[in-house]
mmCIF file of C-alpha atoms and ligand atoms in Angstrom:
data_model
loop_
_atom_site.group_PDB
_atom_site.id
_atom_site.type_symbol
_atom_site.label_atom_id
_atom_site.label_comp_id
_atom_site.label_asym_id
_atom_site.label_seq_id
_atom_site.Cartn_x
_atom_site.Cartn_y
_atom_site.Cartn_z
ATOM 1 C CA UNK A 39 43.105 -11.197 19.034
ATOM 2 C CA UNK A 40 46.404 -12.257 20.494
ATOM 3 C CA UNK A 41 48.768 -9.965 22.329
ATOM 4 C CA UNK A 42 51.577 -8.347 20.349
ATOM 5 C CA UNK A 43 53.987 -9.158 23.183
ATOM 6 C CA UNK A 44 53.343 -12.852 22.747
ATOM 7 C CA UNK A 45 54.520 -12.824 19.120
ATOM 8 C CA UNK A 46 57.284 -10.308 19.799
ATOM 9 C CA UNK A 47 58.884 -12.311 22.590
ATOM 10 C CA UNK A 48 59.166 -15.343 20.251
ATOM 11 C CA UNK A 49 60.493 -13.239 17.392
ATOM 12 C CA UNK A 50 63.225 -11.851 19.636
ATOM 13 C CA UNK A 51 64.080 -15.241 21.066
ATOM 14 C CA UNK A 52 64.245 -17.160 17.798
ATOM 15 C CA UNK A 53 66.199 -14.680 15.733
ATOM 16 C CA UNK A 54 68.871 -12.126 16.504
ATOM 17 C CA UNK A 55 67.204 -10.281 19.355
ATOM 18 C CA UNK A 56 66.011 -7.394 17.194
ATOM 19 C CA UNK A 57 62.373 -6.432 16.756
ATOM 20 C CA UNK A 58 60.511 -5.965 13.469
ATOM 21 C CA UNK A 59 57.065 -4.764 12.460
ATOM 22 C CA UNK A 60 53.894 -6.535 13.496
ATOM 23 C CA UNK A 61 50.933 -7.197 11.178
ATOM 24 C CA UNK A 62 47.559 -8.862 11.715
ATOM 25 C CA UNK A 63 44.901 -10.304 9.418
ATOM 26 C CA UNK A 64 41.620 -11.972 10.300
ATOM 27 C CA UNK A 65 39.769 -15.125 9.371
ATOM 28 C CA UNK A 66 36.222 -14.755 8.087
ATOM 29 C CA UNK A 67 32.634 -15.860 8.374
ATOM 30 C CA UNK A 68 30.186 -15.919 5.507
ATOM 31 C CA UNK A 69 26.497 -15.258 6.104
ATOM 32 C CA UNK A 70 25.428 -16.671 2.744
ATOM 33 C CA UNK A 71 26.824 -17.225 -0.781
ATOM 34 C CA UNK A 72 28.813 -20.443 -0.655
ATOM 35 C CA UNK A 73 30.774 -21.794 -3.640
ATOM 36 C CA UNK A 74 29.526 -18.835 -5.628
ATOM 37 C CA UNK A 75 32.810 -16.894 -5.725
ATOM 38 C CA UNK A 76 34.538 -18.984 -8.393
ATOM 39 C CA UNK A 77 31.235 -19.007 -10.275
ATOM 40 C CA UNK A 78 31.187 -15.226 -10.640
ATOM 41 C CA UNK A 79 28.340 -14.851 -8.147
ATOM 42 C CA UNK A 80 27.831 -12.950 -4.894
ATOM 43 C CA UNK A 81 29.173 -13.638 -1.412
ATOM 44 C CA UNK A 82 28.358 -12.053 1.949
ATOM 45 C CA UNK A 83 31.367 -12.437 4.254
ATOM 46 C CA UNK A 84 32.759 -10.475 7.164
ATOM 47 C CA UNK A 85 36.135 -10.580 8.914
ATOM 48 C CA UNK A 86 36.246 -11.924 12.469
ATOM 49 C CA UNK A 87 38.134 -10.865 15.571
ATOM 50 C CA UNK A 88 40.416 -13.892 15.285
ATOM 51 C CA UNK A 89 43.256 -14.320 12.850
ATOM 52 C CA UNK A 90 46.996 -14.398 12.326
ATOM 53 C CA UNK A 91 49.646 -12.084 13.717
ATOM 54 C CA UNK A 92 53.188 -11.922 12.336
ATOM 55 C CA UNK A 93 56.337 -10.053 13.217
ATOM 56 C CA UNK A 94 58.586 -9.539 10.204
ATOM 57 C CA UNK A 95 61.904 -7.877 9.451
ATOM 58 C CA UNK A 96 64.284 -7.718 6.480
ATOM 59 C CA UNK A 97 67.360 -9.766 7.459
ATOM 60 C CA UNK A 98 69.881 -8.287 5.041
ATOM 61 C CA UNK A 99 70.295 -11.450 2.945
ATOM 62 C CA UNK A 100 69.485 -11.620 -0.735
ATOM 63 C CA UNK A 101 66.762 -14.253 -0.493
ATOM 64 C CA UNK A 102 66.948 -16.332 2.668
ATOM 65 C CA UNK A 103 63.740 -16.537 4.651
ATOM 66 C CA UNK A 104 63.915 -17.676 8.261
ATOM 67 C CA UNK A 105 60.463 -18.575 9.448
ATOM 68 C CA UNK A 106 59.121 -19.689 12.799
ATOM 69 C CA UNK A 107 55.588 -21.002 13.329
ATOM 70 C CA UNK A 108 55.035 -20.205 17.005
ATOM 71 C CA UNK A 109 52.012 -22.455 17.538
ATOM 72 C CA UNK A 110 53.730 -25.464 15.976
ATOM 73 C CA UNK A 111 57.144 -24.641 17.459
ATOM 74 C CA UNK A 112 58.518 -25.326 14.002
ATOM 75 C CA UNK A 113 61.387 -23.470 12.329
ATOM 76 C CA UNK A 114 61.989 -23.624 8.583
ATOM 77 C CA UNK A 115 64.608 -21.705 6.602
ATOM 78 C CA UNK A 116 64.435 -21.582 2.829
ATOM 79 C CA UNK A 117 65.548 -19.568 -0.175
ATOM 80 C CA UNK A 118 63.103 -17.702 -2.365
ATOM 81 C CA UNK A 119 65.227 -18.753 -5.358
ATOM 82 C CA UNK A 120 64.715 -22.448 -4.619
ATOM 83 C CA UNK A 121 62.224 -23.544 -7.299
ATOM 84 C CA UNK A 122 60.799 -26.338 -5.134
ATOM 85 C CA UNK A 123 60.229 -24.171 -2.067
ATOM 86 C CA UNK A 124 59.821 -25.506 1.489
ATOM 87 C CA UNK A 125 57.878 -28.703 2.155
ATOM 88 C CA UNK A 126 56.126 -27.734 5.409
ATOM 89 C CA UNK A 127 52.627 -26.730 4.374
ATOM 90 C CA UNK A 128 52.578 -23.612 6.597
ATOM 91 C CA UNK A 129 55.892 -22.407 5.109
ATOM 92 C CA UNK A 130 54.516 -22.740 1.587
ATOM 93 C CA UNK A 131 52.140 -19.864 2.317
ATOM 94 C CA UNK A 132 55.116 -17.643 3.103
ATOM 95 C CA UNK A 133 57.101 -18.842 0.097
ATOM 96 C CA UNK A 134 54.091 -18.559 -2.223
ATOM 97 C CA UNK A 135 52.994 -15.095 -1.173
ATOM 98 C CA UNK A 136 56.580 -13.792 -1.350
ATOM 99 C CA UNK A 137 56.898 -14.989 -4.955
ATOM 100 C CA UNK A 138 53.472 -13.613 -5.859
ATOM 101 C CA UNK A 139 54.366 -10.223 -4.364
ATOM 102 C CA UNK A 140 57.582 -10.280 -6.381
ATOM 103 C CA UNK A 141 55.506 -10.826 -9.511
ATOM 104 C CA UNK A 142 53.649 -7.647 -8.575
ATOM 105 C CA UNK A 143 56.930 -5.742 -8.597
ATOM 106 C CA UNK A 144 57.753 -5.796 -4.876
ATOM 107 C CA UNK A 145 61.540 -6.317 -4.543
ATOM 108 C CA UNK A 146 61.269 -8.924 -1.776
ATOM 109 C CA UNK A 147 64.622 -9.874 -0.219
ATOM 110 C CA UNK A 148 65.468 -12.163 2.693
ATOM 111 C CA UNK A 149 63.423 -11.699 5.868
ATOM 112 C CA UNK A 150 62.734 -13.183 9.278
ATOM 113 C CA UNK A 151 59.210 -13.961 10.315
ATOM 114 C CA UNK A 152 57.494 -15.428 13.382
ATOM 115 C CA UNK A 153 53.742 -15.823 13.418
ATOM 116 C CA UNK A 154 50.898 -17.244 15.475
ATOM 117 C CA UNK A 155 47.162 -17.595 15.015
ATOM 118 C CA UNK A 156 43.988 -17.853 17.034
ATOM 119 C CA UNK A 157 41.627 -18.611 14.179
ATOM 120 C CA UNK A 158 40.797 -22.294 14.614
ATOM 121 C CA UNK A 159 42.531 -24.455 12.004
ATOM 122 C CA UNK A 160 40.336 -26.573 9.768
ATOM 123 C CA UNK A 161 37.132 -24.925 10.997
ATOM 124 C CA UNK A 162 36.324 -23.344 7.639
ATOM 125 C CA UNK A 163 37.137 -19.847 8.896
ATOM 126 C CA UNK A 164 40.006 -19.338 6.452
ATOM 127 C CA UNK A 165 43.102 -19.537 8.552
ATOM 128 C CA UNK A 166 45.028 -19.869 5.291
ATOM 129 C CA UNK A 167 43.667 -16.622 3.824
ATOM 130 C CA UNK A 168 44.504 -14.933 7.134
ATOM 131 C CA UNK A 169 48.124 -16.055 6.721
ATOM 132 C CA UNK A 170 48.341 -14.980 3.095
ATOM 133 C CA UNK A 171 46.923 -11.540 3.648
ATOM 134 C CA UNK A 172 48.960 -10.971 6.815
ATOM 135 C CA UNK A 173 52.229 -11.880 5.072
ATOM 136 C CA UNK A 174 51.259 -9.880 1.959
ATOM 137 C CA UNK A 175 50.539 -6.835 4.117
ATOM 138 C CA UNK A 176 53.962 -7.174 5.789
ATOM 139 C CA UNK A 177 55.921 -7.664 2.562
ATOM 140 C CA UNK A 178 54.118 -4.769 0.921
ATOM 141 C CA UNK A 179 55.071 -2.535 3.846
ATOM 142 C CA UNK A 180 58.651 -3.705 4.372
ATOM 143 C CA UNK A 181 59.787 -4.043 0.755
ATOM 144 C CA UNK A 182 57.153 -2.383 -1.399
ATOM 145 C CA UNK A 183 56.420 1.083 0.050
ATOM 146 C CA UNK A 184 52.807 -0.102 0.305
ATOM 147 C CA UNK A 185 52.391 0.387 -3.414
ATOM 148 C CA UNK A 186 50.514 -2.845 -4.029
ATOM 149 C CA UNK A 187 46.768 -2.219 -3.850
ATOM 150 C CA UNK A 188 44.460 -4.112 -1.516
ATOM 151 C CA UNK A 189 42.863 -5.903 -4.462
ATOM 152 C CA UNK A 190 46.230 -7.024 -5.783
ATOM 153 C CA UNK A 191 47.044 -8.440 -2.357
ATOM 154 C CA UNK A 192 43.734 -10.337 -2.430
ATOM 155 C CA UNK A 193 44.654 -11.790 -5.821
ATOM 156 C CA UNK A 194 48.202 -12.614 -4.685
ATOM 157 C CA UNK A 195 46.728 -14.590 -1.778
ATOM 158 C CA UNK A 196 44.411 -16.462 -4.103
ATOM 159 C CA UNK A 197 47.288 -17.163 -6.531
ATOM 160 C CA UNK A 198 49.285 -18.563 -3.604
ATOM 161 C CA UNK A 199 46.529 -21.127 -3.014
ATOM 162 C CA UNK A 200 46.365 -21.996 -6.714
ATOM 163 C CA UNK A 201 50.084 -22.115 -7.457
ATOM 164 C CA UNK A 202 51.678 -23.416 -4.261
ATOM 165 C CA UNK A 203 48.977 -25.073 -2.145
ATOM 166 C CA UNK A 204 46.824 -26.991 -4.620
ATOM 167 C CA UNK A 205 43.457 -25.337 -3.890
ATOM 168 C CA UNK A 206 41.670 -23.658 -6.815
ATOM 169 C CA UNK A 207 39.733 -21.372 -4.499
ATOM 170 C CA UNK A 208 37.753 -18.233 -5.329
ATOM 171 C CA UNK A 209 38.435 -14.770 -3.912
ATOM 172 C CA UNK A 210 36.012 -14.576 -0.999
ATOM 173 C CA UNK A 211 38.373 -15.488 1.834
ATOM 174 C CA UNK A 212 41.291 -13.283 0.862
ATOM 175 C CA UNK A 213 38.875 -10.453 0.061
ATOM 176 C CA UNK A 214 37.238 -10.656 3.487
ATOM 177 C CA UNK A 215 40.573 -10.852 5.253
ATOM 178 C CA UNK A 216 41.983 -7.779 3.488
ATOM 179 C CA UNK A 217 38.866 -5.568 3.306
ATOM 180 C CA UNK A 218 37.067 -6.500 6.551
ATOM 181 C CA UNK A 219 35.603 -3.759 8.728
ATOM 182 C CA UNK A 220 34.429 -4.071 12.335
ATOM 183 C CA UNK A 221 30.664 -4.379 12.626
ATOM 184 C CA UNK A 222 30.135 -4.811 8.871
ATOM 185 C CA UNK A 223 29.448 -7.661 6.525
ATOM 186 C CA UNK A 224 30.339 -7.094 2.891
ATOM 187 C CA UNK A 225 28.371 -8.002 -0.181
ATOM 188 C CA UNK A 226 30.810 -8.699 -2.971
ATOM 189 C CA UNK A 227 29.996 -9.237 -6.611
ATOM 190 C CA UNK A 228 32.786 -11.651 -7.529
ATOM 191 C CA UNK A 229 32.453 -10.913 -11.235
ATOM 192 C CA UNK A 230 32.756 -7.109 -11.200
ATOM 193 C CA UNK A 231 34.538 -7.021 -7.802
ATOM 194 C CA UNK A 232 32.236 -4.245 -6.668
ATOM 195 C CA UNK A 233 31.301 -4.471 -3.029
ATOM 196 C CA UNK A 234 29.471 -2.638 -0.308
ATOM 197 C CA UNK A 235 29.739 -2.620 3.468
ATOM 198 C CA UNK A 236 26.605 -3.728 5.251
ATOM 199 C CA UNK A 237 26.424 -2.750 8.946
ATOM 200 C CA UNK A 238 25.280 -5.908 10.700
ATOM 201 C CA UNK A 239 23.669 -5.524 14.105
ATOM 202 C CA UNK A 240 20.637 -7.768 14.053
ATOM 203 C CA UNK A 241 18.400 -6.533 16.806
ATOM 204 C CA UNK A 242 17.525 -9.426 19.106
ATOM 205 C CA UNK A 243 19.673 -11.995 17.299
ATOM 206 C CA UNK A 244 23.254 -13.179 17.295
ATOM 207 C CA UNK A 245 25.558 -15.242 15.119
ATOM 208 C CA UNK A 246 27.303 -18.250 16.582
ATOM 209 C CA UNK A 247 29.475 -20.921 14.981
ATOM 210 C CA UNK A 248 29.363 -24.531 16.055
ATOM 211 C CA UNK A 249 32.526 -26.360 15.117
ATOM 212 C CA UNK A 250 32.008 -30.073 14.481
ATOM 213 C CA UNK A 251 35.767 -30.496 14.855
ATOM 214 C CA UNK A 252 35.672 -32.686 11.773
ATOM 215 C CA UNK A 253 38.880 -31.636 10.085
ATOM 216 C CA UNK A 254 38.288 -29.422 7.112
ATOM 217 C CA UNK A 255 41.065 -29.682 4.555
ATOM 218 C CA UNK A 256 40.530 -28.308 1.104
ATOM 219 C CA UNK A 257 43.902 -29.286 -0.394
ATOM 220 C CA UNK A 258 43.546 -32.539 -2.286
ATOM 221 C CA UNK A 259 39.844 -32.527 -1.427
ATOM 222 C CA UNK A 260 36.885 -32.720 -3.763
ATOM 223 C CA UNK A 261 36.743 -28.906 -3.611
ATOM 224 C CA UNK A 262 38.542 -28.700 -6.952
ATOM 225 C CA UNK A 263 36.172 -31.344 -8.376
ATOM 226 C CA UNK A 264 33.204 -29.125 -7.522
ATOM 227 C CA UNK A 265 34.785 -26.285 -9.401
ATOM 228 C CA UNK A 266 35.486 -28.546 -12.390
ATOM 229 C CA UNK A 267 31.837 -29.667 -12.463
ATOM 230 C CA UNK A 268 30.663 -26.050 -12.612
ATOM 231 C CA UNK A 269 33.119 -25.226 -15.377
ATOM 232 C CA UNK A 270 32.042 -28.273 -17.338
ATOM 233 C CA UNK A 271 28.416 -27.134 -17.277
ATOM 234 C CA UNK A 272 29.444 -23.674 -18.499
ATOM 235 C CA UNK A 273 31.426 -25.247 -21.347
ATOM 236 C CA UNK A 274 28.389 -27.199 -22.509
ATOM 237 C CA UNK A 275 26.102 -24.194 -22.328
ATOM 238 C CA UNK A 276 28.632 -22.142 -24.280
ATOM 239 C CA UNK A 277 28.824 -24.840 -26.972
ATOM 240 C CA UNK A 278 25.030 -24.772 -27.335
ATOM 241 C CA UNK A 279 24.961 -20.977 -27.537
ATOM 242 C CA UNK A 280 27.988 -19.874 -29.578
ATOM 243 C CA UNK A 281 26.372 -16.443 -29.986
ATOM 244 C CA UNK A 282 26.617 -15.735 -26.249
ATOM 245 C CA UNK A 283 29.532 -15.289 -23.853
ATOM 246 C CA UNK A 284 29.437 -17.666 -20.902
ATOM 247 C CA UNK A 285 32.373 -17.298 -18.558
ATOM 248 C CA UNK A 286 30.905 -18.689 -15.360
ATOM 249 C CA UNK A 287 27.581 -19.988 -14.064
ATOM 250 C CA UNK A 288 26.740 -16.372 -13.278
ATOM 251 C CA UNK A 289 26.102 -15.937 -17.001
ATOM 252 C CA UNK A 290 23.777 -18.953 -17.239
ATOM 253 C CA UNK A 291 20.013 -19.218 -16.766
ATOM 254 C CA UNK A 292 17.874 -22.027 -15.364
ATOM 255 C CA UNK A 293 16.579 -22.781 -18.876
ATOM 256 C CA UNK A 294 20.094 -23.101 -20.264
ATOM 257 C CA UNK A 295 21.034 -25.410 -17.431
ATOM 258 C CA UNK A 296 18.030 -27.620 -18.174
ATOM 259 C CA UNK A 297 19.008 -27.778 -21.838
ATOM 260 C CA UNK A 298 22.332 -29.442 -21.022
ATOM 261 C CA UNK A 299 21.078 -31.631 -18.200
ATOM 262 C CA UNK A 300 21.264 -34.905 -20.119
ATOM 263 C CA UNK A 301 24.679 -34.290 -21.605
ATOM 264 C CA UNK A 302 26.470 -33.110 -18.445
ATOM 265 C CA UNK A 303 25.018 -35.870 -16.286
ATOM 266 C CA UNK A 304 23.104 -35.739 -13.034
ATOM 267 C CA UNK A 305 26.030 -34.975 -10.768
ATOM 268 C CA UNK A 306 27.266 -31.864 -12.578
ATOM 269 C CA UNK A 307 23.662 -30.803 -13.094
ATOM 270 C CA UNK A 308 23.016 -30.886 -9.345
ATOM 271 C CA UNK A 309 26.180 -28.909 -8.609
ATOM 272 C CA UNK A 310 25.125 -26.159 -11.018
ATOM 273 C CA UNK A 311 21.547 -26.219 -9.721
ATOM 274 C CA UNK A 312 22.850 -25.395 -6.263
ATOM 275 C CA UNK A 313 24.997 -22.533 -7.570
ATOM 276 C CA UNK A 314 22.164 -20.895 -9.520
ATOM 277 C CA UNK A 315 19.927 -21.069 -6.470
ATOM 278 C CA UNK A 316 22.635 -19.716 -4.179
ATOM 279 C CA UNK A 317 23.260 -16.782 -6.495
ATOM 280 C CA UNK A 318 19.648 -15.686 -6.033
ATOM 281 C CA UNK A 319 19.646 -16.381 -2.309
ATOM 282 C CA UNK A 320 22.436 -13.891 -1.575
ATOM 283 C CA UNK A 321 20.422 -11.116 -3.166
ATOM 284 C CA UNK A 322 17.286 -12.231 -1.354
ATOM 285 C CA UNK A 323 19.176 -12.128 1.952
ATOM 286 C CA UNK A 324 20.260 -8.551 1.228
ATOM 287 C CA UNK A 325 16.662 -7.533 0.626
ATOM 288 C CA UNK A 326 15.537 -9.292 3.794
ATOM 289 C CA UNK A 327 18.281 -7.585 5.821
ATOM 290 C CA UNK A 328 17.257 -4.214 4.452
ATOM 291 C CA UNK A 329 13.746 -4.923 5.672
ATOM 292 C CA UNK A 330 14.979 -6.234 9.025
ATOM 293 C CA UNK A 331 13.338 -9.580 8.227
ATOM 294 C CA UNK A 332 15.704 -11.965 10.006
ATOM 295 C CA UNK A 333 13.258 -14.858 9.874
ATOM 296 C CA UNK A 334 13.492 -14.685 6.082
ATOM 297 C CA UNK A 335 17.302 -14.562 6.280
ATOM 298 C CA UNK A 336 17.196 -17.694 8.415
ATOM 299 C CA UNK A 337 14.874 -19.523 6.053
ATOM 300 C CA UNK A 338 17.312 -18.863 3.194
ATOM 301 C CA UNK A 339 20.204 -20.126 5.312
ATOM 302 C CA UNK A 340 18.385 -23.442 5.831
ATOM 303 C CA UNK A 341 17.818 -23.654 2.078
ATOM 304 C CA UNK A 342 21.537 -23.171 1.518
ATOM 305 C CA UNK A 343 22.307 -25.969 3.938
ATOM 306 C CA UNK A 344 19.928 -28.292 2.148
ATOM 307 C CA UNK A 345 21.545 -27.474 -1.212
ATOM 308 C CA UNK A 346 25.094 -27.831 0.099
ATOM 309 C CA UNK A 347 24.200 -31.151 1.640
ATOM 310 C CA UNK A 348 22.068 -32.771 -1.101
ATOM 311 C CA UNK A 349 23.095 -31.103 -4.363
ATOM 312 C CA UNK A 350 26.630 -29.876 -3.793
ATOM 313 C CA UNK A 351 27.437 -32.757 -1.411
ATOM 314 C CA UNK A 352 29.983 -30.941 0.709
ATOM 315 C CA UNK A 353 28.387 -31.681 4.073
ATOM 316 C CA UNK A 354 29.080 -34.577 6.405
ATOM 317 C CA UNK A 355 27.040 -36.471 8.969
ATOM 318 C CA UNK A 356 28.166 -34.307 11.884
ATOM 319 C CA UNK A 357 27.263 -31.036 10.137
ATOM 320 C CA UNK A 358 23.857 -32.343 9.090
ATOM 321 C CA UNK A 359 23.299 -33.404 12.684
ATOM 322 C CA UNK A 360 24.153 -29.916 13.974
ATOM 323 C CA UNK A 361 21.783 -28.458 11.410
ATOM 324 C CA UNK A 362 18.983 -30.778 12.559
ATOM 325 C CA UNK A 363 19.523 -29.793 16.190
ATOM 326 C CA UNK A 364 19.298 -26.125 15.226
ATOM 327 C CA UNK A 365 15.997 -26.784 13.481
ATOM 328 C CA UNK A 366 14.608 -28.721 16.430
ATOM 329 C CA UNK A 367 15.578 -25.921 18.808
ATOM 330 C CA UNK A 368 13.779 -23.347 16.674
ATOM 331 C CA UNK A 369 16.974 -21.562 15.652
ATOM 332 C CA UNK A 370 16.210 -18.944 12.995
ATOM 333 C CA UNK A 371 18.861 -19.995 10.458
ATOM 334 C CA UNK A 372 21.651 -22.560 10.280
ATOM 335 C CA UNK A 373 23.935 -23.920 7.602
ATOM 336 C CA UNK A 374 27.388 -25.224 6.771
ATOM 337 C CA UNK A 375 29.845 -22.376 6.446
ATOM 338 C CA UNK A 376 32.800 -22.187 4.063
ATOM 339 C CA UNK A 377 34.072 -24.860 1.719
ATOM 340 C CA UNK A 378 32.489 -27.735 3.633
ATOM 341 C CA UNK A 379 33.768 -31.300 4.154
ATOM 342 C CA UNK A 380 33.814 -30.603 7.892
ATOM 343 C CA UNK A 381 34.261 -27.414 9.870
ATOM 344 C CA UNK A 382 31.446 -25.276 11.274
ATOM 345 C CA UNK A 383 27.807 -24.433 10.978
ATOM 346 C CA UNK A 384 26.870 -20.760 11.179
ATOM 347 C CA UNK A 385 23.721 -20.096 13.180
ATOM 348 C CA UNK A 386 21.476 -17.065 13.408
ATOM 349 C CA UNK A 387 19.878 -17.406 16.827
ATOM 350 C CA UNK A 388 17.368 -15.321 18.745
ATOM 351 C CA UNK A 389 18.953 -14.048 21.941
ATOM 352 C CA UNK A 390 16.326 -15.724 24.101
ATOM 353 C CA UNK A 391 17.042 -19.134 22.535
ATOM 354 C CA UNK A 392 20.814 -18.902 22.595
ATOM 355 C CA UNK A 393 21.601 -20.603 25.909
ATOM 356 C CA UNK A 394 19.199 -23.443 25.445
ATOM 357 C CA UNK A 395 20.393 -24.061 21.875
ATOM 358 C CA UNK A 396 24.065 -24.216 22.863
ATOM 359 C CA UNK A 397 23.346 -26.503 25.811
ATOM 360 C CA UNK A 398 21.203 -28.850 23.690
ATOM 361 C CA UNK A 399 23.716 -28.943 20.833
ATOM 362 C CA UNK A 400 26.554 -29.763 23.217
ATOM 363 C CA UNK A 401 24.616 -32.480 24.953
ATOM 364 C CA UNK A 402 23.197 -34.192 21.854
ATOM 365 C CA UNK A 403 26.405 -33.975 19.858
ATOM 366 C CA UNK A 404 28.368 -35.370 22.773
ATOM 367 C CA UNK A 405 25.941 -38.261 23.175
ATOM 368 C CA UNK A 406 26.360 -39.175 19.533
ATOM 369 C CA UNK A 407 30.006 -38.403 18.783
ATOM 370 C CA UNK A 408 31.687 -38.524 22.162
ATOM 371 C CA UNK A 409 32.770 -34.890 22.222
ATOM 372 C CA UNK A 410 31.126 -31.487 22.263
ATOM 373 C CA UNK A 411 31.183 -29.107 19.317
ATOM 374 C CA UNK A 412 33.258 -25.981 19.900
ATOM 375 C CA UNK A 413 31.341 -22.730 20.165
ATOM 376 C CA UNK A 414 32.556 -19.449 18.679
ATOM 377 C CA UNK A 415 30.514 -16.302 19.161
ATOM 378 C CA UNK A 416 30.955 -14.185 16.065
ATOM 379 C CA UNK A 417 32.486 -10.746 16.517
ATOM 380 C CA UNK A 418 32.932 -8.948 13.212
ATOM 381 C CA UNK A 419 36.336 -7.315 13.167
ATOM 382 C CA UNK A 420 38.757 -5.350 10.991
ATOM 383 C CA UNK A 421 40.781 -6.497 7.983
ATOM 384 C CA UNK A 422 44.563 -6.657 7.458
ATOM 385 C CA UNK A 423 46.581 -3.982 9.229
ATOM 386 C CA UNK A 424 49.933 -2.995 10.621
ATOM 387 C CA UNK A 425 49.903 -3.004 14.407
ATOM 388 C CA UNK A 426 53.315 -1.515 15.083
HETATM 389 C C1 LIG B 282 36.631 -21.888 0.503
HETATM 390 C C2 LIG B 282 37.301 -21.122 -0.633
HETATM 391 C C3 LIG B 282 36.450 -19.925 -1.055
HETATM 392 C C4 LIG B 282 35.002 -20.320 -1.315
HETATM 393 C C5 LIG B 282 34.469 -21.161 -0.165
HETATM 394 C C6 LIG B 282 33.091 -21.699 -0.448
HETATM 395 O O1 LIG B 282 36.596 -21.132 1.672
HETATM 396 O O2 LIG B 282 38.582 -20.689 -0.246
HETATM 397 O O3 LIG B 282 37.024 -19.313 -2.180
HETATM 398 O O4 LIG B 282 34.874 -20.967 -2.540
HETATM 399 O O5 LIG B 282 35.314 -22.258 0.140
HETATM 400 O O6 LIG B 282 32.172 -20.672 -0.521
#
């Protein structure tokens, strides 16, 4: 995590010299359960030790926000009452979350904000959810007496993506960022919203991310198309079974999927096939973890990669290449992490293989693509919080 003084010195310099309160929220990893959240399935994320830190203070105006993005050295001022909102994509997260918190009854007025992040952008580690939950946490504290619940802040972050940023995401990222706990992964049932903390200290293994540095951008990407395909399949299954209630693919069986195969077409069929398989894999991973069977966990991770690459088609050449290297090196488990279309692989590696794997991946990737992948050792950290 960054130093508070770093953010504070910029906040003082760019505004009126006064200090505010400082909040932090993390990015996330996800062990397994990809593209299952908006399908009512299970996910298995954890917060990381990297994220976003913001200093915020009410500025006494009715609705003028003065915002400074420290990393970009970019200042944008806007009014919450302006229906169009700011154009800078980073400022839209502030505008969006402020309006969503207002909808929840928080009397948000004008404020100053300066923020910075150390969660890599575009790596599929949810820098955007880190921003949303950090700003929500601050607004809730400054204007709302902390009356908004953690779950409502999760949903406000998700609504910000839907309503102001063009990504019809699920709830995994905002959930992980708000509820994260050091040392624990969380298994979340995205339909009932029940979850449990899972202490994660795999004896003899570690988690490492390899960032392909292929830019991951979900806005305007085929992410929303994937969601539409899943919803289309559900619609067809519902039409065939008017007696049942089918809200998401979570409610659908393999037999029902096969029944609509011809009418939905091969592409949507493959998307749904991945989701049904992934739903089962999350539960299988939980069982394997309970038994300490990390080799089984790894095998399921490889299956997820295969499905994301061939059926869901959200991989890219560089990520498939990283996955192949992992396999060749004997790495226990490896797969694309997050939405896909670039970003990272997450790897479950035996401690004794770690150094050789990283060295081989760097060398081979560099030979092929002219640069090394970035390496992030996973440290599972805490969720959104006020620092001072
Ligand atoms: C992105 C979305 C999440 C989830 C993942 C894929 O990170 O924001 O809601 O759908 O992709 O698992």
